[in-house]
Tab-separated table of C-alpha atoms in Angstrom:
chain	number	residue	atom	x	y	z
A	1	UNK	CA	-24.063	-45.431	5.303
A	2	UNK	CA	-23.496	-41.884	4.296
A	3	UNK	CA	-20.616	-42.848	2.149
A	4	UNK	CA	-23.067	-45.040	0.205
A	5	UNK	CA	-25.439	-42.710	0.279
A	6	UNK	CA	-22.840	-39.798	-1.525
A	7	UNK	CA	-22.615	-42.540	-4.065
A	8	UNK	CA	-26.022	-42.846	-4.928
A	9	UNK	CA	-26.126	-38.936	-4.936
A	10	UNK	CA	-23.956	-39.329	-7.415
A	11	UNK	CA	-25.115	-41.702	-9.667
A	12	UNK	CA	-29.036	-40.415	-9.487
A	13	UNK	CA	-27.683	-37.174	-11.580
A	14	UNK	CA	-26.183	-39.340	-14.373
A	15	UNK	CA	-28.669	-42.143	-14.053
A	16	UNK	CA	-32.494	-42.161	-15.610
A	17	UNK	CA	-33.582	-45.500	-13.389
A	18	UNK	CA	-35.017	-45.152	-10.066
A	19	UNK	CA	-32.276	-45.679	-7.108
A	20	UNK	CA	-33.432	-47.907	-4.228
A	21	UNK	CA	-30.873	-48.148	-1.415
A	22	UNK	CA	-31.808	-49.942	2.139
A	23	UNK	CA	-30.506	-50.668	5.603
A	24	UNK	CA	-31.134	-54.106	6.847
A	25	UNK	CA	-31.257	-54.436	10.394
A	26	UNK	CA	-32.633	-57.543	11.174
A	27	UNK	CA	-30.498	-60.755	12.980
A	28	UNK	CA	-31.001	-64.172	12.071
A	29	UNK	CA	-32.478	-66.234	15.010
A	30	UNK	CA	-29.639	-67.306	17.206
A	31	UNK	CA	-26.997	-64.615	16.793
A	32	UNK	CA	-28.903	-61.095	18.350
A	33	UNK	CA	-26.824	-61.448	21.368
A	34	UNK	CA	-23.547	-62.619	19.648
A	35	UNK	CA	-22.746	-61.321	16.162
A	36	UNK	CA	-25.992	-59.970	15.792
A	37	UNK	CA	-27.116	-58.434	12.030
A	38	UNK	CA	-24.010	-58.719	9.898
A	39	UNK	CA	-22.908	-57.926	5.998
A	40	UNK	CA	-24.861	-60.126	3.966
A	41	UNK	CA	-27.026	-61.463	6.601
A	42	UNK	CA	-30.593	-59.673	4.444
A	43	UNK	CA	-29.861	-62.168	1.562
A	44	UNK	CA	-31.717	-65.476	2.888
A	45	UNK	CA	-34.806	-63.486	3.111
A	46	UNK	CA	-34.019	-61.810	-0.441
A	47	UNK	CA	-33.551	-64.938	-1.872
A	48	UNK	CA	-36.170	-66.612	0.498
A	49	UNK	CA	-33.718	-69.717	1.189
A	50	UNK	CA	-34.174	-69.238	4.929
A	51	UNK	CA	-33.580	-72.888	6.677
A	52	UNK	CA	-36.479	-75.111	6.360
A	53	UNK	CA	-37.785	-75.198	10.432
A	54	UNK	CA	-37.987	-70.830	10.423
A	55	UNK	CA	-40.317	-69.660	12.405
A	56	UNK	CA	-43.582	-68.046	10.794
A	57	UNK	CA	-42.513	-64.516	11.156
A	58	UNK	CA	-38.926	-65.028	9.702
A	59	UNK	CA	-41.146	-66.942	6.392
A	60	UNK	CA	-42.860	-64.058	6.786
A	61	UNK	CA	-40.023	-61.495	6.226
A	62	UNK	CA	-38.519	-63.598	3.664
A	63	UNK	CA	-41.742	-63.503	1.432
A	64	UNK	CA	-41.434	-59.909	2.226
A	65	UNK	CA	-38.061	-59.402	1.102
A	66	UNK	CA	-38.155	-61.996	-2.115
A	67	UNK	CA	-41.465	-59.787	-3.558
A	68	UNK	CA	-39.114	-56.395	-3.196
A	69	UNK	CA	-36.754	-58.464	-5.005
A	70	UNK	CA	-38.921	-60.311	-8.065
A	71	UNK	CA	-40.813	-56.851	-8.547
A	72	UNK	CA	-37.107	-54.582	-8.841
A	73	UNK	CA	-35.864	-57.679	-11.058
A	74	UNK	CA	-39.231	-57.710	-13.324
A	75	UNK	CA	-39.787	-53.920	-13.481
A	76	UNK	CA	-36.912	-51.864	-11.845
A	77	UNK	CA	-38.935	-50.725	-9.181
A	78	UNK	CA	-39.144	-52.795	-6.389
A	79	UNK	CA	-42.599	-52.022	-4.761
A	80	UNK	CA	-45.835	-53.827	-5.392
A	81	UNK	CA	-49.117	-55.180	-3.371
A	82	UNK	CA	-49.431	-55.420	-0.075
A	83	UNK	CA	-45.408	-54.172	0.249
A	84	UNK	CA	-44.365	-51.012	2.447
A	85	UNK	CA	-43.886	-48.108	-0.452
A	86	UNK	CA	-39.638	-48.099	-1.130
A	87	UNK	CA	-39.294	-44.475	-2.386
A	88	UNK	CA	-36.108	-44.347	-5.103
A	89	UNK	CA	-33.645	-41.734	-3.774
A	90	UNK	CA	-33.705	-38.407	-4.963
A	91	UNK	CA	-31.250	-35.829	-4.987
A	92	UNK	CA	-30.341	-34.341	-1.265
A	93	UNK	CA	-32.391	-37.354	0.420
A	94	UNK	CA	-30.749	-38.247	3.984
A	95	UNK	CA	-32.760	-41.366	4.466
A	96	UNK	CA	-33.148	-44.398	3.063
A	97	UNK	CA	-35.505	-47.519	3.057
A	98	UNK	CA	-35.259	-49.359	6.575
A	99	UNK	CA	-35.926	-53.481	5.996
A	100	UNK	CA	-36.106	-56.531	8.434
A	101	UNK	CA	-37.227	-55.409	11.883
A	102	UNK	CA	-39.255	-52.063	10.755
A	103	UNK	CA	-39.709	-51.352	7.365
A	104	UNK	CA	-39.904	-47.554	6.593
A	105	UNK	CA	-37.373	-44.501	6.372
A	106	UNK	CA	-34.277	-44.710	7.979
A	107	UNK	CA	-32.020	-41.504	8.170
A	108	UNK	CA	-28.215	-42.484	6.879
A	109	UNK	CA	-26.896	-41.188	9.985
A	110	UNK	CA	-28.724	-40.370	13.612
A	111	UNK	CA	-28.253	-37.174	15.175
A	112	UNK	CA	-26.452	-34.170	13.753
A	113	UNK	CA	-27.189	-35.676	10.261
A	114	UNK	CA	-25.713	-32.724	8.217
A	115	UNK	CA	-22.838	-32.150	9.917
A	116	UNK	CA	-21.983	-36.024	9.685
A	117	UNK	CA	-22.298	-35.293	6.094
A	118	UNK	CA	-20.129	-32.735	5.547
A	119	UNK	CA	-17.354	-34.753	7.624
A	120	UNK	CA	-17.298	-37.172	5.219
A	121	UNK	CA	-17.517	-35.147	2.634
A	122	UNK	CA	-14.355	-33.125	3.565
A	123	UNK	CA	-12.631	-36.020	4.618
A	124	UNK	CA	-13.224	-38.029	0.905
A	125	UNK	CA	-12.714	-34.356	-0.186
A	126	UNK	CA	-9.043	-34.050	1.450
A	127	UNK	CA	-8.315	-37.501	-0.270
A	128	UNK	CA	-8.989	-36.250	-3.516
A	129	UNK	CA	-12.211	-38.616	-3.788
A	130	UNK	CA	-14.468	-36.016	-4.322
């Protein structure tokens, strides 16, 4: 996460859109107790193709999800009615917007938050990333 985050610290100083970047966190029914939330598992609700006997909260968070995504594909910004505010990232932010099981801020890393940052940073640094 903070690695993304340095990205999109990056591109917000080059870029005159809004940035929106998340952290899903929510498991599909089924796997909490085995694989759990994995890469890729947020795009059923984005896409709101969820399997046809869900539940009424997972319908739920998948009309959640799909308005974040129509509103960001029909005006950049992905907030709208009745939809927790998704602030765009500005530069030095250390959180970013939390989606599936809470929605709200969600700092890139949990404790000791700077320092974290500024391991990466010297690390990508050392590499000659940075």
């Amino acid at each position: 996460m903070i690695s993304q985050n340095m990205w999109g610290q990056l591109w917000i100083k080059g870029c005159s859109k809004g940035l929106y970047q998340y952290l899903y966190d929510h498991a599909p029914p089924g796997t909490e107790n085995t694989t759990g939330c994995d890469h890729g598992s947020e795009l059923p609700y984005f896409l709101n193709t969820i399997y046809k006997n869900a539940s009424p909260s997972e319908r739920a968070l998948a009309d959640k999800m799909s308005n974040y995504i129509v509103n960001f594909i029909s005006k950049y910004d992905p907030n709208g009615d009745n939809l927790e505010k998704w602030p765009s990232q500005s530069v030095g932010s250390k959180t970013v917007m939390g989606l599936g099981n809470k929605f709200g801020d969600k700092f890139i890393a949990l404790g000791q938050t700077d320092k974290k940052i500024d391991l990466v940073k010297r690390f990508m640094s050392s590499r000659g990333v940075l």
